[in-house]
Amino acid sequence: MLNNLQPILIEPPDDPKYRKKEGKKPSHKRPFRILRPIEYELLKQGARKKENQLNLDVLLLTGLRYEEARRLQQHPEWFDGNFIRIPEMKVTRQRRQRQRWVRLSLMGKTILPFFFDNKPLPDPHVWKENLVRWAERVDLNSTGLGAKATRKTWESWLVFVYPHRQIEIIQSQGHSLLTAIEHYINMPFTEDDRRMMEKYVHGW
């Protein structure tokens, strides 16, 4: 049945930051992938090693930007046992808040302490290559996989399971309501997907 499912892909926005230079055609940005729970679990199987699986879980369950997660790994004091505090940073199009508190599910709180002594996250290009290789091991379509996939997957799961908490989700993720409306609402998930998501999002 998985072979019959089309990957869930989000096209990059039509925004100047996706253009090589002003006045030129958009650069050829690939679409972003949103993983269904069954696809995520297959990808995790493909990772094989516990250290790789832990890094994959942390990236999913925190919903952090890849570079934020790399910085977090060097700063365990940012985690207080319940929340991750991302310290003051320069505000950009992608980063709407100078500081934010990242809410975690019960699973996220449980596994995060092990992240700080785990194998360091590699360069994002290497991580993308890893994701593609892990997907190929389990015959999972690798289209759209990259360093942004887990963050975008996590937000789409949260919005699907907790539609009444969209403002909290947006604040935790650190971007705008418009971004959430454009990209993470109305994903083609099923009730079977919801049941599989529950163990990941429980307690968020």
Backbone as a ProteinNet text record, in pm:
[ID]
protein_1_A
[PRIMARY]
MLNNLQPILIEPPDDPKYRKKEGKKPSHKRPFRILRPIEYELLKQGARKKENQLNLDVLLLTGLRYEEARRLQQHPEWFDGNFIRIPEMKVTRQRRQRQRWVRLSLMGKTILPFFFDNKPLPDPHVWKENLVRWAERVDLNSTGLGAKATRKTWESWLVFVYPHRQIEIIQSQGHSLLTAIEHYINMPFTEDDRRMMEKYVHGW
[TERTIARY]
82.3	0	86.2	200	287.9	337.6	360.6	409.9	310	181.1	77.6	60.4	124.2	110.7	208.6	157.8	244	308.3	436	499.3	424.3	416.3	357	467.7	452	555.8	499.3	581.3	545.6	641.8	587.2	671.6	728.6	854.9	911.5	829.1	813.3	734.5	798.8	716.1	766.2	814.4	938.5	993.2	1131.8	1172.7	1305.6	1420.5	1405.7	1517.3	1543.3	1447.3	1466.1	1516.1	1554.5	1607.9	1757.9	1832.6	1977.8	2015.4	1954.1	1975.6	1845	1825.6	1703.6	1689.1	1569.5	1543.9	1567.1	1624.4	1648.6	1542.3	1538.7	1441.7	1470.1	1364.8	1388.8	1491.8	1574.3	1667.2	1587.4	1646.3	1572.5	1571.9	1492.2	1476.5	1386.6	1426.6	1344	1232.8	1121.5	1011.8	1051.1	982.4	1006.5	915	965.6	891.1	824.1	698.1	625.5	608.6	654.3	647.8	521.8	458.7	353.9	421.3	348.7	411.9	472.9	404.6	457.7	585.4	593.5	714.9	828.6	795.5	899	956.2	869.7	917.4	1001.2	967.1	1050.5	1187.3	1186.1	1312.8	1400.4	1338.9	1413.4	1472.1	1396.7	1451.1	1573.4	1565.9	1677.6	1801.9	1784.4	1898.9	1981.3	1915	1977.8	2043.9	2149.9	2225.5	2145.4	2155.4	2082.3	2118	2243.9	2286.4	2222.2	2207.6	2141.2	1991.1	1932.3	1790.2	1757.9	1846.3	1824.6	1829.6	1928.9	1937	1814	1766.5	1647.1	1525.6	1510.2	1398.5	1403.5	1522.8	1535.6	1498.4	1543	1508.1	1357.6	1293.7	1148.6	1078.6	1109.6	1032.1	1056.3	1162.7	1182.8	1127.9	1122.5	1079.7	1176	1300.5	1398.3	1450.6	1492.7	1570.3	1699.3	1753.5	1869	1985.3	2015	2126.7	2096.7	1970.6	1933.5	1962.4	1930.2	1955.2	2105.2	2185.1	2330.4	2383.4	2330.8	2372.8	2324.3	2200.6	2145	2232.5	2284.1	2364.1	2486.8	2532.8	2647.9	2606.5	2474.9	2425.9	2313	2346.6	2241.8	2168.2	2228.5	2161.8	2039.5	2023.9	1903.4	1778.9	1798.4	1686.3	1666.4	1546.3	1521	1444.2	1429.8	1354.7	1214.3	1165.4	1032.2	1032.1	1107.5	1112.2	1257.4	1272.1	1400.1	1391.4	1486.2	1490	1592.7	1545	1633.9	1668.3	1795.4	1832.3	1815.5	1833.7	1813.4	1899.1	1833.6	1901.5	1847.7	1920.3	1876.5	1746.8	1651.9	1524.9	1544.4	1495.3	1502.1	1363.8	1352.7	1225.2	1184.5	1283.6	1253	1237.5	1302.9	1305.1	1235	1112.5	1028.5	1047.8	1105.3	1120.2	1267.5	1302.1	1440.8	1471.7	1374.5	1390.8	1259.5	1267.4	1142	1160.6	1048.5	1044.9	981.3	1052	1004.3	938.6	810.9	734.5	764.4	770.8	803.5	692.8	680.7	591.7	659.6	585.5	643.1	761.3	749.3	860.3	980.3	954.6	1063.8	1139.8	1067.7	1131.2	1213.5	1166.3	1232.7	1364.2	1366.8	1487.2	1590.3	1546.9	1638.9	1766.4	1762.1	1886.9	1995.7	1957.5	2055.9	2121.8	2059.2	2107.6	2241.9	2263.1	2380.8	2511.1	2501.6	2620.6	2623.2	2531.1	2520.5	2615	2623.3	2701.2	2657.8	2752.6	2714.8	2643.3	2548.2	2482	2584.3	2583.1	2681	2637.8	2719	2682.9	2548.3	2462.1	2329.4	2332	2433.6	2442.3	2469.9	2552	2578.7	2453.6	2380.7	2256.8	2157.6	2146.6	2056.3	2097.6	2226.7	2275.3	2241.3	2253.1	2217.6	2070.2	1984.4	1840.1	1806.1	1865.5	1839.6	1887.7	2004.4	2058.1	1970.2	1927.1	1841.7	1708.2	1653.2	1526.6	1543.2	1652.1	1675.3	1688.6	1742.6	1757.7	1623.2	1519.3	1387.6	1286.1	1336	1249.9	1147.6	1190.8	1105.6	1142.3	1045.1	1068.5	1142.4	1255.6	1338.7	1315.8	1220.1	1193.6	1167.9	1237.2	1212.5	1278.5	1349.1	1413.1	1532.5	1546	1655.5	1647.6	1733	1742.5	1615.2	1529.4	1405.6	1288.7	1304.3	1190.7	1132.7	1216.9	1164.4	1089.9	1143	1077.4	939.1	932.1	806.1	707.7	761	676.6	615.7	697.7	650.6	539.3	556.9	453	323.1	333.4	211.5	139.4	215.2	153.5	83.9	151.7	91.9	-36.6	-34	-153.2	-266.7	-234.4	-337.2	-399.8	-317.2	-367.8	-428	-369.3	-415	-454.3	-557.7	-594.8	-636.5	-684.1	-727.7	-610.8	-487.6	-370.8	-272.8	-325.2	-238.4	-148	-199.7	-118	1.3	-22.7	86.5	189.9	141.2	230.4	317.6	254.6	327.3	433.4	397.9	493.9	610.5	581	686.9	779.5	722.5	801.8	877.1	824.2	895.7	878.4	755.4	731.8	590.4	542.9	419	296.4	180.5	52.6	33.4	73.7	58.3	134.8	256.9	336.1	264.1	206.8	134.8	13.6	-60.6	-179.6	-141.8	-34.1	6	61.8	127.3	204.8	163.3	101.9	86.2	-57	-151.8	-291.8	-347.7	-438.8	-502.3	-407.3	-322.7	-237.5	-322.5	-286.9	-367.3	-339.8	-359.5	-342.6	-476.1	-467.2	-585.3	-598	-706.8	-724.5	-621.2	-580	-472.2	-343.2	-316.6	-200.2	-210.9	-329.6	-349	-315.1	-361.3	-333.8	-183.5	-113.7	31.3	106.5	52.6	115.5	106	3.8	-27.5	89.1	162.7	272.9	383.9	394.5	496.7	453.6	328	281.4	220.2	196.7	130.1	201.2	124.4	179.7	235.3	221.3	274.2	194.7
-120.3	0	126	122.4	239.2	277.7	178.1	205.5	285.5	278.4	350.3	493.9	530.7	665.1	760.8	875.4	978.3	1057	1093.9	1174.4	1306.5	1353.1	1483.1	1586.7	1675.8	1774.2	1915.3	2007.1	2147.9	2226.3	2303.3	2383.3	2502.6	2540	2660	2782	2879.1	2998.5	3083.9	3160.9	3254.1	3378.8	3374.7	3479.4	3515.4	3643.2	3682.2	3601.5	3548.9	3474.3	3343.9	3303.2	3183	3214.1	3338.9	3376.8	3398.1	3361.8	3377.1	3524.6	3605.6	3749.8	3816.8	3937.5	4010.6	4023.7	3994.4	4007.6	3880.7	3778.7	3653.2	3551.4	3442.7	3338.3	3274.6	3219.7	3154	3042.2	3029	2916.9	2788.4	2679.8	2553.8	2485.3	2542.6	2483.5	2361.1	2254.3	2135	2148.6	2080.1	2087.1	2023.5	2064.7	2011.2	1891.3	1792.4	1668.8	1671.1	1628.4	1602	1450.9	1392.1	1246.8	1202.4	1100.8	1033	950.7	918.6	839.9	708.7	638.2	510.4	532.1	642.9	674.7	710.8	786.2	822.9	697.2	605.2	484.7	397.5	396.1	325.4	391.8	524.7	597.5	568.7	562.8	534	392.6	298.9	163.3	166.4	247.6	258	316.7	399	459.2	355	246.9	129.6	157.9	238.4	259.4	342.9	306.9	377.1	525	557.3	697.3	779.6	719.1	788.8	801.8	696.9	699	802.5	816.7	916.6	1057.5	1085.6	1218	1246.6	1146	1162.2	1192.9	1118.9	1142.4	1282.4	1326.1	1458.6	1567.6	1554.6	1653.9	1658.3	1542.4	1539.6	1598.6	1547.6	1577.3	1716.4	1781.9	1921.4	2017.9	1975.4	2064.7	2179.9	2164.8	2272.5	2282.1	2402.3	2417	2338	2288.4	2199.6	2265.8	2391.6	2459.5	2487.4	2508.1	2524	2395.4	2282.1	2153.5	2129.5	2168.5	2153.1	2238.9	2357.9	2445.3	2390.4	2342.2	2285.1	2171.3	2089.3	1974.5	2017.5	2140	2192.9	2271.4	2286	2367.2	2296.5	2192.9	2122.3	2210.6	2322.3	2412.4	2479.8	2473.1	2529.8	2446.8	2323	2233.5	2228.3	2265.2	2270.1	2148.8	2047.7	1929.2	1927.4	2044.4	2056.2	2130	2238.8	2321.9	2340.3	2373.9	2419.7	2570.4	2641.5	2787	2818.1	2864.7	2909	3054.3	3086.2	3220.9	3325.5	3449.6	3562.3	3548.7	3564	3555	3664.4	3693.1	3794.7	3751.5	3843.7	3815.2	3817.2	3712.7	3703.4	3666.4	3650.4	3605.2	3471.1	3382.8	3249.3	3248.1	3339.8	3339.2	3464.7	3450.4	3564.4	3616.2	3537.6	3577	3583.5	3678.2	3686	3572	3530.2	3418.9	3343.2	3212.1	3136.5	3014.6	2967.9	2846.6	2737.9	2627	2516.7	2412.8	2390.8	2292.8	2152.7	2055.9	1918.3	1821.9	1714.8	1605.7	1522.9	1429.2	1342.3	1262.8	1212.2	1138.7	1230.1	1352.7	1447.2	1475.8	1497.2	1523.2	1403.3	1284	1161.5	1136.7	1160	1124	1235.8	1361.4	1472.3	1465.9	1426.3	1421.3	1334.2	1232	1142.7	1207.4	1311.5	1378.7	1447.5	1497.7	1580.3	1500.4	1370.8	1285.1	1196.4	1221.3	1137.4	1185.9	1106.5	1142	1279	1372.1	1506.5	1503.2	1594.1	1609	1657.3	1600.5	1640.2	1766.5	1807.4	1915.8	1882.6	1982.5	1953.9	1881.4	1904.7	1833.8	1685.2	1655.9	1516.2	1451.7	1527.6	1474.7	1439.8	1526.8	1498.8	1371.1	1355.2	1233.4	1110.7	1123.7	1013.7	977.2	1079	1054.1	980.9	1023.4	959	814	791.2	654.7	565.7	619.7	541.3	508	603.7	579.8	470.5	475.4	374.9	234.9	225.1	93.7	25.4	103.6	46.8	71.2	104.5	127.5	238.1	342.4	458.8	566.6	625.1	733.9	846.4	889.3	988	1131.3	1151.6	1285.1	1385.2	1498.7	1606.1	1590.7	1481.2	1462.3	1556.2	1613.6	1704.9	1750.2	1844.1	1887.6	1953.1	2001.4	2067.8	1971.6	1847.8	1755.4	1725.9	1703.4	1667.6	1784.3	1905.6	2023.5	2044.1	2034.1	2056.4	1942.3	1821.1	1706.7	1725.4	1766.3	1781.6	1885	1998.8	2101.3	2053	1983.7	1935.9	1832.1	1748.6	1652.2	1723.5	1821.1	1893.2	1964.3	2030.7	2102.3	2004.6	1887.1	1787.2	1731.1	1700.5	1640.3	1744.7	1864.8	1970.4	2096.8	2090.4	2207.9	2328.4	2303.5	2411.6	2481.1	2433.3	2491	2550.9	2598.7	2647	2761.9	2853.5	2966.7	2918.2	2824.8	2768.7	2699.8	2626.2	2553.9	2652	2755.9	2856.4	2925.4	2960.1	3026.5	2934.5	2808.3	2712.4	2691.6	2688.8	2669	2794.4	2910.5	3034.1	3092.1	3085.9	3154.7	3211	3254.3	3330.7	3242.8	3300.5	3234.1	3207.9	3303.5	3288	3166	3145.4	3028.7	2900.2	2895.3	2775.4	2749.4	2854.6	2839.3	2791.7	2848.4	2814.8	2673.4	2624.6	2501.4	2382.9	2404	2293.1	2255.8	2331.4	2301.6	2230.3	2135.9	2060.7	1963	1897.9	1791	1665.2	1580.9	1461.9	1344.6	1367.3	1261.4	1189.7	1066.8	985.3	961.1	897.5	862.3	758.3	672.2	578.5	655	760.3	844.8	908.2	957.5	1022	926.2	803.5	705.1	678.1	675	652.1	774	893.5	1016.4	1028.3	968.6	993.3	965.9	857.8	826.3	930.6	998.9	1102.3	1236.1	1273	1405.6	1406.1	1289.7	1281.3	1367.4	1447	1529.7	1662.5	1693.9	1821.4	1937
0	0	0	68.3	74.1	-64.3	-148.9	-283.4	-366.8	-328.1	-401.7	-354.4	-243.6	-187.9	-255.1	-296.1	-351.2	-237.2	-248.3	-143.6	-125.3	-2.3	26.5	12.6	-83.1	-114.3	-105.1	-53.6	-44.8	-132.7	-223.1	-310.7	-233.9	-260.5	-197.8	-235.2	-144.7	-175	-282.7	-351.7	-452.2	-379.3	-338	-252.5	-303.7	-293.9	-343.5	-287	-165.3	-107.1	-181.3	-266.2	-345	-486.1	-510.2	-639.2	-627.5	-730.3	-726.9	-718.2	-803.9	-801.4	-841.2	-792.1	-824.4	-975.5	-1024.4	-1166.4	-1245	-1182.2	-1252.2	-1213.3	-1286.6	-1259.6	-1123.5	-1058.8	-930.4	-943.3	-840.1	-839.9	-828	-870.4	-877.3	-739.9	-651.6	-519.3	-529.3	-465.8	-466.1	-363.2	-384.8	-287.3	-154.8	-49.9	83.5	106.3	177.2	202.6	339.1	340.5	464.7	473.5	582.8	597.1	671.1	619.8	694.7	805.4	912.7	1020.2	972.8	884.2	836.8	756	683.4	608.5	703	808.8	906.4	972.3	1009.9	1076.9	983.2	857.5	759.8	746.7	740.1	730.1	851.3	967.2	1090.6	1086.1	1031.9	1014.3	923.3	819.3	726	788.8	892.5	961.5	1037	1080.5	1143.6	1277.7	1278.8	1402.3	1502.1	1630.7	1735.2	1739.8	1716.3	1723.4	1611.4	1494.1	1384.1	1409.1	1463.8	1493.7	1600.8	1699.8	1803.9	1745.7	1663.3	1600.7	1515.2	1444.7	1362.2	1449.4	1559.1	1650.8	1712.1	1750.6	1812.4	1712.6	1589.4	1488.2	1465	1465.7	1449.3	1571.2	1689.8	1810.1	1867.4	1825.2	1865	1761.3	1636	1529.2	1506.9	1551.7	1537.2	1394.5	1357.2	1235.3	1252.9	1143.1	1153.5	1226.3	1193.4	1259.1	1406	1439.7	1581.1	1657.6	1596.5	1662.7	1680.2	1582.5	1595.4	1711.1	1724.8	1834.7	1969	1970.8	2094.3	2145.9	2056.3	2097.1	2177	2155.5	2228.3	2353.3	2375.1	2487	2561.6	2637.7	2712.8	2812.2	2851.6	2946.7	2885.4	2755.7	2692.5	2722.2	2765.6	2796.1	2946.6	2993.5	3137.5	3189.5	3106.2	3144.4	3087.3	3049	2990.3	2857	2850.7	2731.3	2685.9	2558.6	2505.3	2488.1	2542	2523.3	2415.6	2301.9	2194.7	2225.1	2253	2297.4	2188.1	2229	2138.9	2015.4	1900	1771.9	1681.9	1575.9	1480.7	1413	1402.4	1337.1	1186.1	1117.5	971.7	920.3	788	731.9	789.7	806.6	856.8	1008.3	1076.7	1223.2	1272.5	1322	1354.6	1496.5	1584.8	1723.4	1760.6	1848.4	1895	1991.2	2065.3	2159.3	2162.2	2176	2186.5	2275.7	2326.8	2407.6	2323.2	2306.5	2223.9	2313.8	2288.7	2366.2	2315	2405.7	2369.2	2409.3	2333.7	2372.1	2481.7	2536.6	2639.6	2585.3	2463.3	2403.6	2383.1	2339.4	2318.8	2446.6	2556.5	2685.6	2731.5	2698.5	2743.3	2671.5	2541	2464.5	2456.8	2477.6	2454	2538.5	2666.2	2743.9	2681.8	2606.1	2543.4	2421	2369.3	2249	2272.3	2394.2	2419.9	2420.6	2442.8	2438.9	2314.5	2224.4	2105.2	1994.5	1891.5	1772.7	1721.3	1698.8	1653	1518.4	1503.1	1374.4	1271.1	1152.8	1050.6	976.9	882.2	792.4	727.5	703.9	647.8	514.1	431.9	304.5	326.6	426.2	460.5	517.4	599.4	657	546.6	447.1	335.1	263.5	239.7	175.1	259.3	391	480.8	466.8	468.6	458.2	329.6	220.7	91.8	94.2	150.1	157.2	245.2	360.1	449.7	383.5	308.9	239	133.8	60.5	-43.9	13.8	133.8	198.2	219.9	243.1	275.1	163.5	44.1	-72.5	-48.9	21.8	44.8	-56.2	-120.5	-214.8	-142.6	-195.1	-126.3	-174.7	-261.3	-315	-202.9	-208	-112.5	22.4	45.9	175.8	190	307.1	335.7	479.7	515	654.7	705.9	616.9	659.1	678.6	635	630.7	768.9	868	1000	1064.6	1051.1	1107.9	1045.2	914.4	844.7	872.2	883.7	919.2	1057.2	1153.2	1291.2	1300.6	1238.3	1246.9	1183.2	1071.4	1005.3	1091.7	1163.7	1255	1370.1	1429.3	1541.6	1500.9	1386.4	1339.8	1311.4	1261.3	1230.5	1358.8	1457.7	1581.4	1675.3	1677.8	1769.6	1692.1	1607.4	1527	1611.5	1733.7	1822.5	1892.1	1868.6	1936	1834.5	1724.7	1617.3	1660.8	1743	1786.5	1869.5	1961.7	2042.1	1953.2	1854.3	1763.5	1685.4	1633.4	1555.2	1640	1763.6	1851.2	1885	1910.3	1941.7	1822.5	1703.7	1582.3	1541.6	1577.6	1552.7	1414.2	1361.3	1234.2	1231.7	1115.8	1107.3	1086	1118.8	1094.6	946.4	862.1	717.9	668.1	719.6	679.4	714.6	835.1	877.8	788.9	758.5	674.7	535.3	480.4	344.2	331.3	438	422.6	509	624	717.7	750	699.2	722.6	600.7	624.5	515.9	448.7	528	476.3	453.4	355.8	324.4	418.3	548.3	646.5	670.5	717	745	895.4	934.3	1075.2	1119.3	1028.9	1061.6	1090.2	1011.7	1037.8	1176	1209.9	1340.8	1454.3	1441.9	1548.1	1560.1	1448	1452.4	1505.8	1481.9	1531.5	1683.1	1740.8	1881.5	1975.3	1953.6	2044.9	2038.3	1924.4	1908.7	1970	1948.8	1991.3	2130.5	2189.6	2320	2424.9	2495	2601.9	2555.5	2425.2	2374.4	2432.3
[MASK]
++++++++++++++++++++++++++++++++++++++++++++++++++++++++++++++++++++++++++++++++++++++++++++++++++++++++++++++++++++++++++++++++++++++++++++++++++++++++++++++++++++++++++++++++++++++++++++++++++++++++++++

